[in-house]
Short mmCIF file of C-alpha atoms and ligand atoms in Angstrom, two decimals:
data_model
loop_
_atom_site.label_atom_id
_atom_site.label_comp_id
_atom_site.label_asym_id
_atom_site.label_seq_id
_atom_site.Cartn_x
_atom_site.Cartn_y
_atom_site.Cartn_z
CA MET A 24 -27.65 8.76 -13.65
CA ALA A 25 -26.05 12.08 -14.27
CA THR A 26 -28.95 13.91 -12.52
CA GLU A 27 -28.57 12.16 -9.48
CA LYS A 28 -26.37 13.29 -6.45
CA TRP A 29 -25.32 10.55 -4.57
CA VAL A 30 -21.58 9.83 -3.06
CA PHE A 31 -20.72 6.19 -2.84
CA MET A 32 -17.38 5.55 -0.99
CA VAL A 33 -14.98 2.83 0.58
CA THR A 34 -12.46 3.42 3.27
CA ALA A 35 -9.34 1.14 3.45
CA GLN A 36 -6.36 0.44 5.67
CA THR A 37 -3.18 -1.04 4.34
CA PRO A 38 0.46 -1.57 6.02
CA THR A 39 3.81 -0.60 4.90
CA ASN A 40 6.74 -2.98 4.64
CA ILE A 41 10.42 -3.46 5.09
CA ALA A 42 12.38 -5.41 2.49
CA VAL A 43 14.68 -8.29 4.12
CA ILE A 44 16.14 -9.02 0.69
CA LYS A 45 16.01 -5.58 -1.16
CA TYR A 46 14.74 -4.33 -4.44
CA TRP A 47 16.99 -2.26 -6.21
CA GLY A 48 16.98 -1.60 -9.97
CA LYS A 49 14.91 -1.79 -12.68
CA ARG A 50 14.71 -3.59 -16.04
CA ASP A 51 11.36 -1.54 -17.29
CA GLU A 52 11.28 1.92 -15.90
CA VAL A 53 7.57 2.55 -17.26
CA ARG A 54 5.83 -0.85 -15.94
CA ILE A 55 8.40 -0.90 -12.92
CA LEU A 56 9.65 -4.33 -13.19
CA PRO A 57 12.54 -5.41 -11.06
CA VAL A 58 16.12 -6.98 -11.87
CA ASN A 59 15.59 -9.30 -8.98
CA ASP A 60 13.13 -10.71 -6.65
CA SER A 61 12.63 -9.52 -3.07
CA ILE A 62 11.04 -10.42 0.24
CA SER A 63 9.38 -8.31 2.72
CA VAL A 64 7.98 -8.42 6.45
CA THR A 65 4.55 -6.37 6.49
CA LEU A 66 4.46 -4.05 9.44
CA ASP A 67 1.68 -3.87 11.87
CA PRO A 68 -0.72 -1.28 10.55
CA ASP A 69 -1.75 -0.35 13.84
CA HIS A 70 1.52 1.22 14.26
CA LEU A 71 2.38 2.48 10.54
CA CYS A 72 -0.27 2.20 7.67
CA THR A 73 -2.15 4.47 5.09
CA VAL A 74 -6.08 4.99 5.47
CA THR A 75 -7.60 5.81 2.09
CA THR A 76 -11.28 7.15 1.44
CA VAL A 77 -11.87 6.80 -2.39
CA ALA A 78 -15.40 8.09 -3.45
CA VAL A 79 -17.52 8.36 -6.72
CA SER A 80 -20.43 10.35 -7.70
CA PRO A 81 -22.08 11.83 -10.62
CA ALA A 82 -21.56 15.30 -9.38
CA PHE A 83 -17.84 15.28 -9.47
CA ASP A 84 -16.21 16.76 -12.24
CA ARG A 85 -12.72 15.39 -12.34
CA ASP A 86 -10.48 12.95 -10.59
CA ARG A 87 -8.94 14.75 -7.27
CA MET A 88 -6.82 13.71 -4.57
CA TRP A 89 -5.73 14.90 -1.22
CA LEU A 90 -2.79 13.44 0.61
CA ASN A 91 -2.62 14.16 4.22
CA GLY A 92 -5.06 16.99 3.77
CA LYS A 93 -3.43 18.59 1.05
CA GLU A 94 -4.55 18.41 -2.82
CA ILE A 95 -1.86 16.80 -4.99
CA SER A 96 -1.78 16.42 -8.72
CA LEU A 97 -3.07 13.05 -9.94
CA SER A 98 -1.44 13.81 -13.52
CA GLY A 99 1.83 11.82 -12.86
CA SER A 100 2.20 8.71 -14.91
CA ARG A 101 2.23 6.42 -11.91
CA TYR A 102 -1.03 7.55 -10.64
CA GLN A 103 -2.67 7.54 -14.07
CA ASN A 104 -1.34 4.04 -14.85
CA CYS A 105 -2.69 2.76 -11.45
CA LEU A 106 -6.32 4.27 -12.15
CA ARG A 107 -6.33 3.29 -15.56
CA GLU A 108 -5.57 -0.36 -15.05
CA ILE A 109 -8.24 -0.39 -12.20
CA ARG A 110 -11.07 1.35 -14.05
CA SER A 111 -10.36 -1.34 -16.79
CA ARG A 112 -11.14 -4.19 -14.52
CA ALA A 113 -14.31 -2.17 -12.48
CA GLY A 114 -17.37 -4.43 -12.42
CA ASP A 115 -21.11 -3.91 -11.70
CA VAL A 116 -22.05 -2.11 -8.34
CA GLU A 117 -25.15 -2.03 -6.89
CA ASP A 118 -26.23 -0.47 -3.32
CA LYS A 119 -30.26 -1.24 -3.13
CA GLU A 120 -30.05 0.58 0.10
CA LYS A 121 -29.05 3.72 -1.60
CA GLY A 122 -30.43 3.23 -4.62
CA ILE A 123 -27.38 3.47 -6.48
CA LYS A 124 -26.34 1.20 -9.54
CA ILE A 125 -23.24 1.49 -11.48
CA GLY A 126 -22.68 -0.44 -14.70
CA LYS A 127 -19.26 -1.78 -15.86
CA LYS A 128 -19.26 0.79 -18.59
CA ASP A 129 -20.40 3.65 -16.15
CA TRP A 130 -16.91 3.77 -14.47
CA GLU A 131 -15.21 5.41 -17.85
CA LYS A 132 -17.34 8.46 -17.39
CA LEU A 133 -17.43 8.72 -13.58
CA HIS A 134 -14.85 10.59 -11.72
CA LEU A 135 -12.95 9.92 -8.30
CA HIS A 136 -12.08 11.55 -5.15
CA ILE A 137 -9.30 10.16 -3.42
CA ALA A 138 -8.22 11.04 0.00
CA SER A 139 -5.23 9.68 1.77
CA HIS A 140 -3.48 9.70 5.35
CA ASN A 141 -0.59 8.24 6.83
CA ASN A 142 -0.67 7.46 10.51
CA PHE A 143 3.31 8.34 10.78
CA PRO A 144 5.01 11.56 10.06
CA THR A 145 5.89 11.75 6.20
CA ALA A 146 8.92 13.67 7.03
CA ALA A 147 10.31 10.21 9.16
CA GLY A 148 11.43 8.89 5.92
CA LEU A 149 9.79 5.97 6.29
CA ALA A 150 8.33 4.07 3.01
CA SER A 151 4.87 5.84 2.74
CA SER A 152 4.75 5.08 -1.07
CA ALA A 153 4.42 1.39 -0.46
CA ALA A 154 1.59 1.55 1.91
CA GLY A 155 -0.01 4.84 -0.19
CA PHE A 156 -0.15 3.19 -3.70
CA ALA A 157 -1.17 -0.41 -2.06
CA CYS A 158 -3.93 1.35 -0.47
CA LEU A 159 -4.96 3.36 -3.43
CA VAL A 160 -5.19 0.20 -5.44
CA PHE A 161 -7.08 -1.88 -3.02
CA SER A 162 -9.73 0.76 -1.96
CA LEU A 163 -10.61 1.24 -5.85
CA ALA A 164 -10.89 -2.40 -6.28
CA LYS A 165 -13.39 -2.55 -3.43
CA LEU A 166 -14.97 0.53 -4.62
CA MET A 167 -15.41 -0.56 -8.22
CA ASN A 168 -16.18 -4.41 -7.13
CA VAL A 169 -12.89 -5.15 -9.12
CA ASP A 170 -13.08 -9.19 -9.10
CA GLU A 171 -9.23 -9.79 -8.83
CA ASP A 172 -6.88 -11.67 -6.24
CA PRO A 173 -4.28 -9.92 -4.07
CA SER A 174 -1.51 -11.16 -6.54
CA HIS A 175 -3.39 -9.41 -9.42
CA LEU A 176 -3.84 -6.30 -7.56
CA SER A 177 -0.21 -6.23 -6.48
CA ALA A 178 0.67 -6.04 -10.35
CA ILE A 179 -1.31 -2.84 -10.62
CA ALA A 180 0.06 -1.44 -7.21
CA ARG A 181 3.55 -2.27 -8.50
CA GLN A 182 2.84 0.13 -11.32
CA GLY A 183 2.76 3.36 -8.73
CA SER A 184 5.77 2.05 -6.85
CA GLY A 185 7.74 -1.26 -6.83
CA SER A 186 7.61 -1.93 -3.23
CA ALA A 187 3.76 -1.05 -3.10
CA CYS A 188 3.20 -4.60 -4.42
CA ARG A 189 4.38 -6.44 -1.43
CA SER A 190 1.96 -4.30 1.03
CA LEU A 191 -1.00 -6.24 -0.33
CA PHE A 192 -0.42 -8.96 1.80
CA GLY A 193 0.49 -9.46 5.59
CA GLY A 194 3.26 -11.46 7.10
CA PHE A 195 6.05 -12.52 4.98
CA VAL A 196 5.71 -11.46 1.01
CA LYS A 197 7.98 -12.64 -2.04
CA TRP A 198 7.78 -10.07 -5.12
CA GLU A 199 8.57 -12.48 -7.95
CA MET A 200 10.29 -10.33 -10.58
CA GLY A 201 8.68 -12.52 -13.37
CA SER A 202 10.09 -12.75 -16.79
CA LYS A 203 7.54 -11.49 -19.30
CA ASP A 204 7.69 -8.39 -20.97
CA ASP A 205 3.82 -6.96 -20.09
CA GLY A 206 4.81 -7.56 -16.52
CA SER A 207 1.81 -9.39 -15.85
CA ASP A 208 3.89 -11.99 -13.71
CA SER A 209 5.55 -9.54 -11.76
CA VAL A 210 3.57 -9.81 -8.73
CA ALA A 211 3.61 -10.36 -4.98
CA VAL A 212 2.90 -13.60 -3.29
CA GLN A 213 2.44 -14.25 0.49
CA LEU A 214 4.84 -16.73 1.59
CA ALA A 215 3.56 -17.05 5.51
CA ASP A 216 1.05 -15.00 7.38
CA GLU A 217 1.95 -12.56 10.43
CA LYS A 218 0.90 -15.45 12.97
CA HIS A 219 3.55 -17.93 11.59
CA TRP A 220 6.46 -15.90 13.30
CA ASP A 221 5.08 -13.81 15.94
CA ASP A 222 7.65 -13.88 18.48
CA LEU A 223 9.56 -11.24 16.10
CA VAL A 224 9.67 -7.39 17.76
CA ILE A 225 10.76 -4.81 15.23
CA ILE A 226 12.02 -1.43 16.42
CA ILE A 227 12.82 1.25 14.19
CA ALA A 228 15.01 4.34 14.79
CA VAL A 229 13.73 7.23 13.17
CA VAL A 230 17.31 8.83 12.73
CA SER A 231 17.91 12.62 12.28
CA SER A 232 19.00 13.84 9.54
CA GLN A 233 19.77 17.21 7.75
CA GLN A 234 20.70 15.67 4.48
CA LYS A 235 18.33 15.80 1.52
CA GLU A 236 18.05 12.00 0.35
CA THR A 237 18.32 10.89 -3.18
CA SER A 238 14.88 9.29 -3.95
CA SER A 239 14.88 5.33 -4.24
CA THR A 240 13.66 5.91 -8.09
CA SER A 241 16.70 8.08 -9.32
CA GLY A 242 18.90 6.43 -7.13
CA MET A 243 18.04 2.89 -8.52
CA ARG A 244 18.38 4.07 -12.12
CA GLU A 245 21.77 5.62 -11.43
CA SER A 246 22.82 2.31 -10.01
CA VAL A 247 21.65 0.48 -12.90
CA GLU A 248 23.13 2.78 -15.06
CA THR A 249 26.84 2.64 -13.40
CA SER A 250 27.11 -0.23 -10.84
CA LEU A 251 28.67 -3.23 -12.04
CA LEU A 252 28.22 -4.81 -8.43
CA LEU A 253 24.18 -4.25 -9.04
CA GLN A 254 24.29 -6.51 -12.09
CA HIS A 255 26.37 -9.28 -10.17
CA ARG A 256 23.92 -8.85 -7.23
CA ALA A 257 20.94 -9.49 -9.36
CA LYS A 258 22.20 -12.51 -11.45
CA GLU A 259 24.39 -14.44 -9.13
CA VAL A 260 23.73 -13.18 -5.43
CA VAL A 261 19.89 -12.36 -4.98
CA PRO A 262 18.35 -15.68 -6.46
CA LYS A 263 20.21 -17.83 -3.94
CA ARG A 264 19.71 -15.56 -1.36
CA ILE A 265 15.92 -15.65 -2.13
CA LEU A 266 15.85 -19.56 -2.11
CA GLN A 267 17.71 -19.51 1.62
CA MET A 268 15.38 -16.69 2.89
CA GLU A 269 12.25 -18.56 2.17
CA GLU A 270 13.78 -21.43 3.87
CA ALA A 271 14.65 -19.43 6.85
CA ILE A 272 11.16 -17.80 7.10
CA LYS A 273 9.65 -21.21 6.77
CA ASN A 274 11.53 -22.88 9.47
CA ARG A 275 11.56 -19.51 11.82
CA ASP A 276 15.34 -19.81 11.50
CA PHE A 277 16.48 -16.77 13.26
CA ALA A 278 20.23 -17.12 12.85
CA SER A 279 20.12 -17.56 9.12
CA PHE A 280 17.22 -14.96 8.76
CA THR A 281 19.41 -12.52 10.51
CA GLN A 282 22.42 -13.31 8.58
CA LEU A 283 20.66 -13.10 5.17
CA THR A 284 18.89 -9.81 6.19
CA CYS A 285 21.95 -7.78 7.60
CA THR A 286 24.02 -9.30 4.49
CA ASP A 287 21.41 -8.05 2.18
CA SER A 288 21.08 -4.42 3.65
CA ASN A 289 24.94 -4.15 3.47
CA GLN A 290 24.87 -5.39 0.06
CA PHE A 291 22.47 -2.92 -1.09
CA HIS A 292 24.34 0.14 0.36
CA ALA A 293 27.43 -1.31 -1.02
CA VAL A 294 25.74 -0.95 -4.33
CA CYS A 295 24.78 2.86 -3.69
CA LEU A 296 28.76 3.42 -2.89
CA ASP A 297 29.37 1.36 -6.30
CA THR A 298 27.07 4.00 -7.88
CA SER A 299 28.34 6.87 -9.83
CA PRO A 300 28.43 9.30 -8.24
CA PRO A 301 28.08 7.33 -5.06
CA ILE A 302 25.10 7.49 -2.86
CA PHE A 303 25.04 7.68 0.87
CA TYR A 304 21.97 6.67 2.63
CA MET A 305 23.34 5.60 5.65
CA ASN A 306 24.73 8.42 8.36
CA ASP A 307 27.31 7.86 11.25
CA THR A 308 24.19 7.08 13.54
CA SER A 309 23.33 4.36 11.02
CA HIS A 310 26.78 2.79 11.34
CA ARG A 311 26.78 3.18 15.34
CA ILE A 312 23.65 1.05 15.16
CA ILE A 313 25.22 -1.59 13.18
CA SER A 314 28.27 -1.82 15.38
CA LEU A 315 25.99 -2.06 18.26
CA VAL A 316 23.84 -5.02 17.06
CA GLU A 317 26.96 -6.54 15.48
CA LYS A 318 28.90 -6.72 18.67
CA TRP A 319 26.02 -7.86 20.67
CA ASN A 320 25.32 -10.49 18.20
CA ARG A 321 29.07 -11.58 18.25
CA SER A 322 29.11 -11.55 22.05
CA GLU A 323 26.00 -13.67 22.34
CA GLY A 324 27.14 -16.37 20.09
CA THR A 325 23.96 -16.83 18.40
CA PRO A 326 22.13 -13.51 16.49
CA GLN A 327 19.70 -11.89 18.62
CA VAL A 328 18.66 -8.83 16.26
CA ALA A 329 18.72 -8.43 12.62
CA TYR A 330 18.89 -4.75 11.09
CA THR A 331 18.31 -3.39 7.82
CA PHE A 332 18.25 0.07 6.07
CA ASP A 333 16.40 1.65 3.14
CA ALA A 334 17.22 4.65 1.06
CA GLY A 335 17.53 6.70 4.33
CA PRO A 336 19.39 6.56 7.53
CA ASN A 337 16.59 4.86 9.83
CA ALA A 338 17.31 1.62 11.13
CA VAL A 339 14.94 -1.10 11.15
CA LEU A 340 16.06 -3.87 13.90
CA ILE A 341 14.13 -7.01 14.38
CA ALA A 342 14.50 -8.61 17.57
CA ARG A 343 14.00 -12.65 17.89
CA ASN A 344 11.55 -12.29 20.66
CA ARG A 345 10.11 -9.72 23.36
CA LYS A 346 12.92 -10.53 25.96
CA VAL A 347 15.70 -9.48 23.47
CA ALA A 348 13.50 -6.43 22.26
CA VAL A 349 13.33 -5.24 25.72
CA GLN A 350 17.10 -5.62 26.09
CA LEU A 351 17.90 -3.72 22.60
CA LEU A 352 15.18 -0.96 23.60
CA GLN A 353 17.31 -0.44 26.99
CA GLY A 354 20.49 -0.49 24.98
CA LEU A 355 19.41 2.05 22.43
CA LEU A 356 17.80 4.54 24.93
CA TYR A 357 21.42 4.05 26.90
CA TYR A 358 23.33 5.31 23.78
CA PHE A 359 20.56 7.40 22.15
CA PRO A 360 18.83 8.82 24.97
CA PRO A 361 16.03 11.42 24.20
CA LYS A 362 16.77 15.12 24.47
CA SER A 363 15.93 16.38 28.34
CA ASP A 364 12.72 17.88 27.74
CA THR A 365 11.47 14.93 25.69
CA ASP A 366 8.58 12.82 26.99
CA MET A 367 9.45 9.03 27.10
CA LYS A 368 6.03 8.25 25.75
CA SER A 369 6.79 10.58 22.57
CA TYR A 370 9.86 8.87 22.18
CA VAL A 371 9.21 5.16 22.18
CA VAL A 372 5.96 5.11 20.17
CA GLY A 373 3.75 2.40 18.28
CA ASP A 374 3.49 -0.42 21.09
CA ASN A 375 5.09 1.48 23.89
CA SER A 376 3.60 -1.03 26.47
CA ILE A 377 7.57 -2.25 25.76
CA LEU A 378 8.40 0.94 27.93
CA LYS A 379 6.96 -0.83 31.08
CA GLU A 380 8.81 -3.91 30.31
CA ALA A 381 12.06 -2.04 30.10
CA GLY A 382 11.31 -0.36 33.54
CA LEU A 383 10.97 3.01 31.79
CA ASP A 384 7.51 3.87 32.15
CA GLY A 385 7.45 5.29 35.96
CA ALA A 386 9.87 8.02 37.84
CA SER A 387 12.93 6.03 36.91
CA GLY A 388 14.60 7.68 33.55
CA VAL A 389 17.31 6.73 31.31
CA GLU A 390 19.71 7.81 33.59
CA ASN A 391 19.45 4.68 35.32
CA LEU A 392 19.98 2.55 32.49
CA GLN A 393 22.45 -0.01 32.00
CA PRO A 394 22.64 -1.93 28.85
CA PRO A 395 23.75 -5.47 28.58
CA PRO A 396 27.76 -5.38 29.39
CA GLU A 397 28.64 -7.05 26.02
CA ILE A 398 27.19 -4.20 24.06
CA LYS A 399 28.44 -1.53 26.46
CA ASP A 400 32.14 -1.85 25.61
CA ASN A 401 33.60 -0.23 22.65
CA ILE A 402 30.37 1.48 21.42
CA GLY A 403 31.51 4.91 22.54
CA SER A 404 30.23 7.34 25.64
CA GLN A 405 26.47 8.21 26.51
CA ASP A 406 26.68 11.30 24.36
CA GLN A 407 24.60 10.71 21.73
CA LYS A 408 21.71 12.93 22.50
CA GLY A 409 19.39 14.04 19.41
CA GLU A 410 20.67 11.46 16.96
CA VAL A 411 17.61 9.72 17.06
CA SER A 412 14.59 11.66 16.71
CA TYR A 413 12.22 8.68 18.25
CA PHE A 414 11.79 4.79 18.16
CA ILE A 415 8.36 2.93 17.04
CA CYS A 416 7.90 -0.34 18.47
CA THR A 417 6.08 -2.79 16.23
CA ARG A 418 5.56 -6.34 14.61
CA PRO A 419 4.85 -8.37 11.83
CA GLY A 420 1.39 -7.39 10.76
CA LYS A 421 -1.77 -8.32 8.58
CA GLY A 422 -2.64 -6.77 5.08
CA PRO A 423 -4.98 -4.44 3.77
CA ILE A 424 -8.68 -4.26 4.98
CA VAL A 425 -11.91 -2.29 4.69
CA LEU A 426 -12.91 -0.32 7.42
CA HIS A 427 -16.56 -0.29 7.91
CA ASP A 428 -16.85 2.50 10.51
CA GLN A 429 -17.98 5.56 8.84
CA THR A 430 -16.41 7.73 11.33
CA GLN A 431 -13.01 6.50 9.96
CA ALA A 432 -13.91 7.82 6.47
CA LEU A 433 -11.69 10.82 5.32
CA LEU A 434 -14.21 12.09 2.90
CA ASP A 435 -17.36 13.68 3.76
CA PRO A 436 -20.43 11.08 2.96
CA GLU A 437 -22.58 14.06 1.52
CA THR A 438 -20.11 16.30 -0.39
CA GLY A 439 -17.16 13.80 -0.97
CA LEU A 440 -14.82 16.24 0.25
CA PRO A 441 -12.48 16.02 2.78
CA LYS A 442 -13.55 16.48 6.16
C1 LIG B 509 15.37 0.58 -0.76
O1 LIG B 509 9.47 1.16 -4.36
O2 LIG B 509 10.41 3.50 -3.40
O3 LIG B 509 13.06 0.28 -0.12
O4 LIG B 509 9.28 1.64 -7.64
O5 LIG B 509 11.05 3.70 -7.85
O6 LIG B 509 8.80 3.65 -6.37
P1 LIG B 509 10.11 2.90 -7.17
O7 LIG B 509 10.77 2.65 -5.67
P2 LIG B 509 10.78 2.16 -4.13
O8 LIG B 509 11.95 1.59 -3.62
C2 LIG B 509 11.97 0.72 -2.57
C3 LIG B 509 13.71 0.60 -2.35
C4 LIG B 509 14.10 0.00 -0.97
C5 LIG B 509 14.08 -1.29 -1.14
C6 LIG B 509 12.79 -2.26 -1.07
O9 LIG B 509 11.72 -1.71 -0.38
O10 LIG B 509 12.80 -3.35 -1.45
#
């Protein structure tokens, strides 16, 4: 086998996810075991995803990885743990057409090339590690013919980044914290697929920020060490909230879904404030967006939009349906208009067919926009230009898939090097 020069590869696409009941705090830093369950919504990979090509060849002399075109080191323990776990489960692979035969045992000696690309800017501060590690594990499992279901794969992806385990499924996903010391029962399970609640529309406001943020990993470590609120949250609050959220999702109960999502995001940020020294992830723009949504929801009598914020200032807004999303976008663009030289199609990305419904694809611009009167009062004047870098319009989406179209591969099929 060692004299042959074949390259065998697989390309896959994996979505990112946004937690509506947050994971914050580990009970085991090495295995990445959380202090509470969490629940997320998978985002449509058409708008936010990672594509990864993994290749194996007897010609490769070491494991190598390229992220967004740049070679990165695989020596970190998170990568090493994922690679070790997946290699130990590798099966026999045969490609008769190409005359390739790899036995179970061969995988220990063979080296890998991995190329990964996010279809959204890494600088946007959107959880790229979740989609990244999920895609690494999923594509390697396909390459190595690993015979495990997505929940078992999620336990491997978890060891790359906790939130990655939830990206092994589409729709609505729960990460069960588990109780075993070895982490084998700390896995993700699907609560419902993406078609279960397809009215929902998600608008992400990518908020401009100068500030260097504390990473989730070190932030949550400091919270575990210093925040009493975190302990109360994990023990008393989240277990009940998880059950309520499961019910809300099952019944498509938007009022409960919103109440739980917003409260949980706010409690997560309260834990950050309760950490010593305190961690500030949201900024003034984030707070202005919260006020806008809260006032609107209150004036409507029933919730129209849920908000949630991760370890950064970006707002993830979930509208109950398309009509509400159109109004929401109009309101957001009124308060956070693009800079004058910015084209609307680069200011609202993802599913930007929504621009047409908002009457913003033609000549008439944001100058003529009037948000719903209920949200216009008390939010402040229209002077927030530049606070939001851009908006992404998306929806709940599907889980990982293999991409069979060779033109989408990131590695050259002859050399196994980045194209
Ligand atoms: C705020 O999964 O990025 O997004 O496990 O250390 O890699 P590590 O952390 P990470 O933390 C995500 C935290 C969060 C909430 C969530 O996604 O549940």
